[in-house]
Coordinates of C-alpha atoms (C1' of nucleotides) in Angstrom, one line a residue:
Chain A
X1 CA -19.1 -6.1 16.9
X2 CA -15.8 -8.2 17.4
X3 CA -15.9 -11.2 19.6
X4 CA -13.9 -9.4 22.3
X5 CA -16.3 -6.6 22.3
X6 CA -19.1 -8.8 22.6
X7 CA -17.7 -10.4 25.4
X8 CA -16.9 -7.2 27.3
X9 CA -20.5 -6.1 26.9
X10 CA -21.9 -9.5 27.9
X11 CA -19.8 -9.6 31.0
X12 CA -20.9 -6.1 32.2
X13 CA -24.6 -7.0 31.6
X14 CA -26.8 -7.8 34.6
X15 CA -30.2 -9.2 34.0
X16 CA -33.4 -8.2 36.0
X17 CA -36.9 -9.4 36.2
X18 CA -39.8 -7.0 36.4
X19 CA -43.3 -7.8 37.1
X20 CA -46.1 -6.2 35.0
X21 CA -46.6 -2.6 36.1
X22 CA -43.3 -2.1 37.5
X23 CA -41.2 1.0 36.6
X24 CA -37.8 0.5 34.8
X25 CA -37.0 4.3 34.9
X26 CA -38.8 7.4 35.4
X27 CA -38.9 10.9 33.6
X28 CA -36.3 13.0 34.9
X29 CA -33.9 10.3 36.1
X30 CA -30.3 10.2 35.1
X31 CA -29.2 6.9 33.6
X32 CA -25.9 5.5 34.0
X33 CA -26.5 2.8 31.5
X34 CA -29.2 1.4 29.0
X35 CA -31.6 -1.4 29.3
X36 CA -32.1 -4.1 26.7
X37 CA -35.3 -5.9 26.6
X38 CA -34.8 -9.8 26.6
X39 CA -38.4 -10.7 27.1
X40 CA -41.8 -8.9 27.6
X41 CA -43.0 -5.4 26.7
X42 CA -42.4 -2.0 27.9
X43 CA -44.3 1.2 27.4
X44 CA -42.5 4.4 27.1
X45 CA -44.7 7.4 28.1
X46 CA -44.5 11.0 28.9
X47 CA -46.7 12.8 31.4
X48 CA -48.5 15.9 29.9
X49 CA -49.3 19.0 31.7
X50 CA -52.9 18.0 32.3
X51 CA -51.9 14.9 34.0
X52 CA -52.5 12.5 31.3
X53 CA -49.9 10.1 30.0
X54 CA -49.0 9.8 26.3
X55 CA -47.5 6.6 25.2
X56 CA -44.9 7.4 22.7
X57 CA -43.5 4.0 22.0
X58 CA -43.6 0.3 22.9
X59 CA -40.3 -1.5 23.1
X60 CA -40.1 -5.5 23.2
X61 CA -37.4 -8.1 22.7
X62 CA -34.1 -6.8 21.3
X63 CA -35.0 -3.0 21.6
X64 CA -32.8 -0.8 23.8
X65 CA -34.3 1.7 26.4
X66 CA -32.5 4.8 27.4
X67 CA -30.0 5.1 24.7
X68 CA -31.1 8.5 23.7
X69 CA -30.3 10.0 27.3
X70 CA -27.1 8.1 27.5
X71 CA -25.8 9.5 24.1
X72 CA -27.0 13.0 24.5
X73 CA -25.9 13.0 28.2
X74 CA -29.4 14.4 29.3
X75 CA -31.9 13.2 31.7
X76 CA -34.4 10.7 30.4
X77 CA -37.6 12.3 29.0
X78 CA -39.8 9.4 29.3
X79 CA -41.0 6.9 31.7
X80 CA -40.5 3.2 30.9
X81 CA -43.1 0.8 32.5
X82 CA -43.6 -3.0 32.0
X83 CA -46.7 -3.8 30.2
X84 CA -46.2 -7.4 30.9
X85 CA -43.7 -9.4 32.8
X86 CA -40.2 -8.6 31.6
X87 CA -36.7 -9.6 31.6
X88 CA -34.2 -6.7 30.9
X89 CA -30.4 -6.5 31.0
X90 CA -28.5 -3.5 32.1
X91 CA -25.5 -2.3 30.1
X92 CA -23.4 0.4 31.8
X93 CA -22.9 3.7 30.3
X94 CA -19.0 3.3 30.1
X95 CA -19.3 0.0 28.2
X96 CA -21.7 1.7 25.6
X97 CA -19.4 4.8 25.3
X98 CA -16.2 2.7 24.9
X99 CA -17.8 0.7 22.2
X100 CA -19.1 3.7 20.3
X101 CA -15.4 5.1 20.5
X102 CA -13.6 2.1 19.4
X103 CA -16.1 0.3 17.0
X104 CA -17.2 2.6 14.1
X105 CA -19.5 -0.2 12.7
X106 CA -21.4 -0.3 15.9
X107 CA -21.8 3.5 16.0
X108 CA -23.0 3.6 12.3
X109 CA -25.5 0.9 13.2
X110 CA -26.9 3.0 16.2
X111 CA -26.7 5.9 13.9
X112 CA -28.8 4.3 11.3
X113 CA -31.2 3.1 13.8
X114 CA -31.7 6.5 15.3
X115 CA -32.3 8.0 11.9
X116 CA -35.0 5.5 11.3
X117 CA -36.6 6.1 14.7
X118 CA -36.7 9.8 13.8
X119 CA -38.5 9.0 10.7
X120 CA -41.0 7.0 12.5
X121 CA -41.4 10.0 15.1
X122 CA -42.3 12.1 12.1
X123 CA -45.1 9.9 11.1
X124 CA -46.6 9.8 14.5
X125 CA -46.5 13.5 14.6
X126 CA -48.4 13.8 11.4
X127 CA -50.7 10.9 12.5
X128 CA -51.6 12.6 15.8
X129 CA -52.2 16.0 14.4
X130 CA -54.0 15.1 11.0
X131 CA -56.1 12.0 11.8
X132 CA -59.3 11.6 13.7
X133 CA -59.4 9.5 16.8
X134 CA -61.2 6.8 15.0
X135 CA -58.5 6.5 12.3
X136 CA -55.8 6.6 15.0
X137 CA -57.6 3.7 16.9
X138 CA -57.9 1.6 13.7
X139 CA -54.2 2.3 12.8
X140 CA -53.3 1.3 16.3
X141 CA -54.7 -2.1 16.0
X142 CA -52.8 -2.8 12.8
X143 CA -49.5 -1.5 14.5
X144 CA -50.2 -3.8 17.4
X145 CA -50.7 -6.8 15.0
X146 CA -47.7 -5.9 12.9
X147 CA -45.4 -5.6 15.9
X148 CA -46.7 -8.3 18.2
X149 CA -48.8 -10.7 15.9
X150 CA -51.9 -12.6 16.9
X151 CA -52.6 -15.9 18.4
X152 CA -54.3 -18.8 16.8
X153 CA -57.7 -17.4 17.6
X154 CA -57.0 -14.1 15.8
X155 CA -56.7 -12.1 19.0
X156 CA -53.6 -9.6 19.3
X157 CA -50.9 -11.1 21.3
X158 CA -50.0 -8.0 23.2
X159 CA -52.8 -7.4 25.7
X160 CA -53.3 -3.9 26.8
X161 CA -55.7 -2.0 29.0
X162 CA -58.2 0.3 27.3
X163 CA -56.5 3.0 29.3
X164 CA -53.2 2.1 27.7
X165 CA -54.8 2.0 24.3
X166 CA -56.3 5.3 24.8
X167 CA -52.8 6.6 25.8
X168 CA -51.3 5.3 22.7
X169 CA -53.9 7.0 20.5
X170 CA -54.0 10.1 22.6
X171 CA -57.6 10.1 23.5
X172 CA -59.9 9.8 26.5
X173 CA -60.4 6.2 27.9
X174 CA -64.2 6.6 27.3
X175 CA -63.7 7.6 23.7
X176 CA -61.4 4.6 23.1
X177 CA -63.9 2.2 24.8
X178 CA -66.8 3.8 22.7
X179 CA -64.8 3.4 19.5
X180 CA -64.0 -0.1 20.3
X181 CA -67.7 -0.8 20.9
X182 CA -68.4 0.8 17.6
X183 CA -65.9 -1.2 15.6
X184 CA -67.2 -4.4 17.3
X185 CA -70.9 -3.5 16.4
X186 CA -69.7 -2.9 12.8
X187 CA -67.9 -6.3 12.8
X188 CA -64.5 -4.8 12.3
X189 CA -63.0 -6.2 15.4
X190 CA -64.0 -8.7 18.0
X191 CA -63.2 -8.6 21.8
X192 CA -63.1 -11.3 24.7
X193 CA -62.2 -9.6 27.8
X194 CA -59.3 -7.3 27.3
X195 CA -58.4 -9.3 24.1
X196 CA -59.1 -7.7 20.8
X197 CA -58.9 -9.2 17.4
X198 CA -59.2 -7.9 13.8
X199 CA -62.0 -9.5 12.0
X200 CA -62.5 -7.5 9.0
X201 CA -59.1 -6.2 7.9
X202 CA -60.3 -4.5 4.8
X203 CA -63.1 -2.7 6.5
X204 CA -60.7 -1.6 9.2
X205 CA -58.2 -0.4 6.8
X206 CA -61.0 1.6 5.2
X207 CA -61.2 3.4 8.4
X208 CA -57.6 4.2 8.6
X209 CA -57.6 5.6 5.1
X210 CA -60.8 7.5 5.3
X211 CA -60.6 11.3 4.7
Chain B
X1 CA -13.1 17.9 12.4
X2 CA -9.6 18.2 11.5
X3 CA -8.4 21.0 8.9
X4 CA -7.8 18.5 6.3
X5 CA -11.5 17.1 6.5
X6 CA -12.8 20.5 6.8
X7 CA -11.1 21.5 3.6
X8 CA -12.4 18.3 1.9
X9 CA -16.0 19.0 2.8
X10 CA -15.6 22.7 2.0
X11 CA -14.3 21.7 -1.5
X12 CA -17.0 19.5 -2.2
X13 CA -19.7 22.1 -1.3
X14 CA -21.7 23.8 -3.8
X15 CA -23.9 26.7 -2.7
X16 CA -27.3 27.6 -4.1
X17 CA -29.9 30.3 -3.8
X18 CA -33.4 29.7 -3.4
X19 CA -36.4 32.0 -3.6
X20 CA -39.0 32.0 -0.9
X21 CA -41.4 29.2 -1.8
X22 CA -39.1 27.1 -3.8
X23 CA -38.7 23.5 -2.9
X24 CA -35.3 22.1 -1.8
X25 CA -36.4 18.5 -2.0
X26 CA -39.7 16.5 -2.0
X27 CA -41.1 13.7 -0.2
X28 CA -40.0 10.4 -1.8
X29 CA -37.0 11.7 -3.5
X30 CA -33.6 10.0 -3.1
X31 CA -30.9 12.4 -1.9
X32 CA -27.4 12.0 -2.6
X33 CA -26.1 14.5 -0.3
X34 CA -27.5 16.7 2.4
X35 CA -28.2 20.4 2.5
X36 CA -26.7 22.8 5.0
X37 CA -28.6 26.0 5.7
X38 CA -26.4 29.2 5.4
X39 CA -29.2 31.8 5.4
X40 CA -32.9 31.8 5.5
X41 CA -35.4 29.3 6.9
X42 CA -36.9 26.3 5.5
X43 CA -40.0 24.4 6.6
X44 CA -40.1 20.6 6.7
X45 CA -43.5 19.1 6.1
X46 CA -45.3 16.0 5.3
X47 CA -48.4 15.6 3.3
X48 CA -51.0 13.6 5.4
X49 CA -53.7 11.5 3.8
X50 CA -56.5 14.1 3.9
X51 CA -54.3 16.4 1.7
X52 CA -53.1 18.8 4.5
X53 CA -49.5 19.6 5.1
X54 CA -48.2 19.1 8.6
X55 CA -44.9 21.2 9.3
X56 CA -42.7 18.8 11.5
X57 CA -39.8 21.3 11.9
X58 CA -38.3 24.5 10.8
X59 CA -34.6 24.7 10.0
X60 CA -32.4 27.7 9.8
X61 CA -28.7 28.8 9.7
X62 CA -26.3 26.0 10.5
X63 CA -28.9 23.4 10.4
X64 CA -28.6 20.3 8.1
X65 CA -31.5 19.0 5.9
X66 CA -31.8 15.3 4.6
X67 CA -29.1 13.7 7.0
X68 CA -31.7 11.2 8.1
X69 CA -32.4 9.9 4.7
X70 CA -28.7 9.9 3.8
X71 CA -27.6 8.1 7.0
X72 CA -30.5 5.7 6.8
X73 CA -30.3 5.2 3.1
X74 CA -33.9 5.6 2.8
X75 CA -35.9 8.0 0.8
X76 CA -36.8 11.3 2.2
X77 CA -39.8 11.3 4.2
X78 CA -40.3 15.0 4.3
X79 CA -40.6 17.8 1.9
X80 CA -38.4 21.0 2.4
X81 CA -39.6 24.4 1.1
X82 CA -38.0 27.8 1.7
X83 CA -40.1 30.0 4.0
X84 CA -37.8 32.9 3.2
X85 CA -35.1 33.5 0.5
X86 CA -32.4 31.1 1.4
X87 CA -28.8 30.2 0.7
X88 CA -28.0 26.6 1.0
X89 CA -24.9 24.4 0.5
X90 CA -25.0 20.9 -0.8
X91 CA -22.6 18.3 0.7
X92 CA -22.6 15.0 -1.3
X93 CA -23.2 11.8 0.3
X94 CA -19.7 10.3 -0.2
X95 CA -18.2 13.2 1.6
X96 CA -20.5 12.6 4.5
X97 CA -20.1 8.9 4.6
X98 CA -16.2 9.0 4.4
X99 CA -16.2 11.5 7.2
X100 CA -18.4 9.4 9.3
X101 CA -16.2 6.4 8.7
X102 CA -12.8 8.3 9.4
X103 CA -13.9 10.7 12.0
X104 CA -15.3 9.2 15.2
X105 CA -15.7 12.8 16.9
X106 CA -17.8 13.8 14.0
X107 CA -19.9 10.7 14.1
X108 CA -20.5 11.1 17.8
X109 CA -21.5 14.7 17.2
X110 CA -24.0 13.5 14.7
X111 CA -25.3 11.0 17.1
X112 CA -25.6 13.4 19.9
X113 CA -27.6 15.8 17.7
X114 CA -30.0 13.0 16.5
X115 CA -30.6 12.0 20.2
X116 CA -31.6 15.5 20.8
X117 CA -33.7 15.7 17.9
X118 CA -35.5 12.4 18.8
X119 CA -36.3 13.8 22.3
X120 CA -37.7 16.9 20.8
X121 CA -39.9 14.8 18.5
X122 CA -41.4 13.0 21.7
X123 CA -42.1 16.5 23.0
X124 CA -44.0 17.4 19.9
X125 CA -46.0 14.2 19.9
X126 CA -47.1 14.7 23.5
X127 CA -47.8 18.5 22.7
X128 CA -49.9 17.4 19.7
X129 CA -52.0 14.7 21.4
X130 CA -52.6 16.3 24.7
X131 CA -52.9 20.1 24.2
X132 CA -55.6 22.1 22.8
X133 CA -55.2 24.1 19.6
X134 CA -55.2 27.2 21.6
X135 CA -52.3 26.0 23.8
X136 CA -50.5 24.8 20.7
X137 CA -50.9 28.2 19.2
X138 CA -49.6 30.0 22.3
X139 CA -46.8 27.6 22.4
X140 CA -45.9 28.1 18.8
X141 CA -45.4 31.9 19.3
X142 CA -43.0 31.2 22.2
X143 CA -41.2 28.7 20.0
X144 CA -40.8 31.0 17.0
X145 CA -39.6 33.8 19.4
X146 CA -37.1 31.6 21.2
X147 CA -35.8 30.2 17.9
X148 CA -35.8 33.3 15.6
X149 CA -36.3 36.4 18.0
X150 CA -38.2 39.4 17.7
X151 CA -37.4 42.7 16.0
X152 CA -37.0 46.2 17.7
X153 CA -40.7 46.7 17.6
X154 CA -41.4 43.3 19.4
X155 CA -42.4 41.5 16.3
X156 CA -41.5 38.0 15.6
X157 CA -38.6 38.0 13.1
X158 CA -39.7 35.0 11.2
X159 CA -42.8 35.9 9.3
X160 CA -45.1 33.1 8.3
X161 CA -48.4 32.9 6.5
X162 CA -51.4 32.0 8.7
X163 CA -51.6 28.9 6.7
X164 CA -48.0 28.0 7.6
X165 CA -48.9 28.6 11.3
X166 CA -51.9 26.4 11.1
X167 CA -49.6 23.8 9.6
X168 CA -47.3 23.9 12.3
X169 CA -50.0 23.8 15.1
X170 CA -51.9 21.1 13.1
X171 CA -55.3 22.8 12.8
X172 CA -57.4 24.5 10.0
X173 CA -56.2 27.8 8.8
X174 CA -59.6 29.2 9.9
X175 CA -59.1 28.2 13.4
X176 CA -55.6 29.6 13.6
X177 CA -57.0 32.9 12.4
X178 CA -59.7 32.9 14.9
X179 CA -57.3 32.2 17.6
X180 CA -54.9 34.9 16.6
X181 CA -58.0 37.3 16.8
X182 CA -59.0 36.2 20.2
X183 CA -55.3 36.5 21.6
X184 CA -55.3 40.0 20.0
X185 CA -58.5 41.0 21.5
X186 CA -57.3 39.8 24.9
X187 CA -54.1 41.9 24.5
X188 CA -51.8 38.8 24.5
X189 CA -50.4 39.5 21.0
X190 CA -50.3 42.3 18.5
X191 CA -50.3 41.9 14.6
X192 CA -49.4 44.2 11.9
X193 CA -50.1 42.6 8.5
X194 CA -48.5 39.1 8.7
X195 CA -46.5 40.1 11.6
X196 CA -47.2 39.0 15.0
X197 CA -45.7 40.1 18.2
X198 CA -46.0 38.9 21.9
X199 CA -47.3 41.6 24.2
X200 CA -48.3 39.9 27.3
X201 CA -45.9 37.2 28.0
X202 CA -47.3 36.2 31.2
X203 CA -50.8 36.0 30.0
X204 CA -49.8 34.0 26.8
X205 CA -47.9 31.7 29.0
X206 CA -50.9 31.1 31.2
X207 CA -52.6 29.8 27.9
X208 CA -49.9 27.3 27.2
X209 CA -50.0 26.0 30.8
X210 CA -53.7 26.1 31.2
X211 CA -55.3 22.7 31.8
Chain C
dC1 C1' -64.4 -17.0 49.0
dC2 C1' -65.6 -12.5 49.6
dA3 C1' -64.8 -7.7 49.8
dA4 C1' -62.3 -4.0 48.0
dT5 C1' -60.5 -2.1 44.2
dA6 C1' -59.6 -1.5 39.6
dC7 C1' -61.4 -1.8 34.8
dT8 C1' -64.9 -1.6 31.3
dA9 C1' -69.0 0.2 29.5
dT10 C1' -72.8 3.5 28.3
dG11 C1' -75.7 7.8 28.6
dA12 C1' -76.2 12.8 28.8
dC13 C1' -74.2 16.7 28.0
dA14 C1' -70.8 20.6 27.0
dT15 C1' -67.5 22.5 24.1
dA16 C1' -63.7 22.5 21.1
dA17 C1' -62.7 22.5 16.5
dG18 C1' -63.5 21.5 11.6
dT19 C1' -66.2 23.0 7.4
dC20 C1' -68.5 25.8 4.1
dA21 C1' -69.7 30.4 2.4
dG22 C1' -68.9 34.8 1.6
dA23 C1' -66.7 39.5 2.5
dT24 C1' -62.7 42.2 2.8
dT25 C1' -57.9 43.2 2.4
dT26 C1' -53.3 42.4 0.7
dT27 C1' -50.1 41.2 -2.8
dG28 C1' -47.5 40.7 -7.0
dG29 C1' -47.1 41.0 -11.9
dC30 C1' -47.4 43.9 -15.8
Chain D
dG1 C1' -51.0 52.4 -10.4
dC2 C1' -54.2 48.6 -11.7
dC3 C1' -56.2 44.3 -11.7
dA4 C1' -56.4 39.5 -10.8
dA5 C1' -55.1 36.1 -7.6
dA6 C1' -54.1 35.0 -3.1
dA7 C1' -54.4 35.6 1.6
dT8 C1' -57.0 37.0 5.6
dC9 C1' -61.1 37.4 8.3
dT10 C1' -65.8 36.5 10.2
dG11 C1' -70.3 34.2 10.6
dA12 C1' -73.2 30.1 10.7
dC13 C1' -73.4 25.6 11.4
dT14 C1' -72.1 20.6 12.2
dT15 C1' -69.6 17.2 14.3
dA16 C1' -66.1 15.0 16.9
dT17 C1' -64.4 14.4 21.2
dG18 C1' -63.9 15.3 26.0
dT19 C1' -66.2 15.2 30.9
dC20 C1' -69.0 13.8 34.3
dA21 C1' -72.0 10.6 36.2
dT22 C1' -73.1 5.9 37.2
dA23 C1' -73.6 1.2 36.6
dG24 C1' -71.9 -3.3 35.6
dT25 C1' -67.7 -6.5 35.4
dA26 C1' -63.5 -8.5 36.4
dT27 C1' -59.4 -9.0 39.4
dT28 C1' -56.8 -9.5 43.4
dG29 C1' -55.3 -9.9 47.9
dG30 C1' -56.3 -11.4 52.6

DNA sequence: CCAATACTATGACATAAGTCAGATTTTGGC
DNA sequence: GCCAAAATCTGACTTATGTCATAGTATTGG
């Protein structure tokens, strides 16, 4: 993006603080802009017919929320809720559309990004349909570590409720808890309150790759 | 697209016929262009760790295969196999890239298309993780009818093997067969060889929406 | 600081769905 | 048309996972 464009986008931005648990936008809303995460983490989920949430994606610093619906000019299909305290900035639709129309490099960048997201979505579909809950749980811990890292004591930086974990994995909360207990008993992970840490990387990876 | 561009793309196209079962491209390949389906249907699947295929998408007339990997400049993550006899045309990468760079409208079109695909992928993820095999089977029949229609006798136009159906739904072939038998017994569908037809729309929709 | 509320944990049980084995039917190549 | 190979179907069984109940444990707001 050129300096001018950067300036224009920057000018049109308004930042907003959100407390953990607050909603950024909800399924079915019409967005007139996108949100850029400056700090904190958001969960993007979709309510299924049976009343359960499925978390499709987590978004943190630098990631954009709502671009799909703005680009496709459709209502949002996901609900975005803050998983931790957050700071987001809002970029109005017009600003996005104009930049898309005038800056081919930006557009290509968005395109590449979407292509990548689409590939990831395919992986999730296969993971969901072909792996056991145990495998998905183990994979989720690696995903969380890769994406958000761990603290000096070896606990995952991103602290999620057991319910959120179960909604990522797509299972009942009780099942998630049971599997956490089992992994703990086997020495694959450790817990401290809500905090979870991987202790036996190799063993846990073995679960992921089990067939 | 302008006439000139259309002509250039048209010139660079080469068409190719494929028999049912033939592979268009395989997971891990590097594509130097995309394929446009002129006739027939292709399944896009991904092999899971346990050796089972998961069909992520079906593509028919007018749809493009391989655009993701060409745009993201990554290896393909899916295998494309002909489900019926097909006719596809190949459009070289250069031609695509050039059009993307010179024609913003085309790029926006691709972008919108991808945004839509991404939304659909989210729906599939939720469907896979939150619905029972029975629900997914019922939903699959509606999907097939919406996408490919039915013949004058009320059978789905697209004829798939039970194995392909199970790979779409993400279940064991035996389970798919069992559920087909059950639906048939309940009068929800009818079968004739491989052919399947919806006979009780309301009843079948009831299964989809069951909770 | 305590009560109210939400979250975590565990047991008992029901059920959905996968696996294995074998029978029957269909299909395609010669 | 015939035979081998592939696909479909059904039964018996096992296992994974969800559901319901209940108890213990944190958190939070007043």
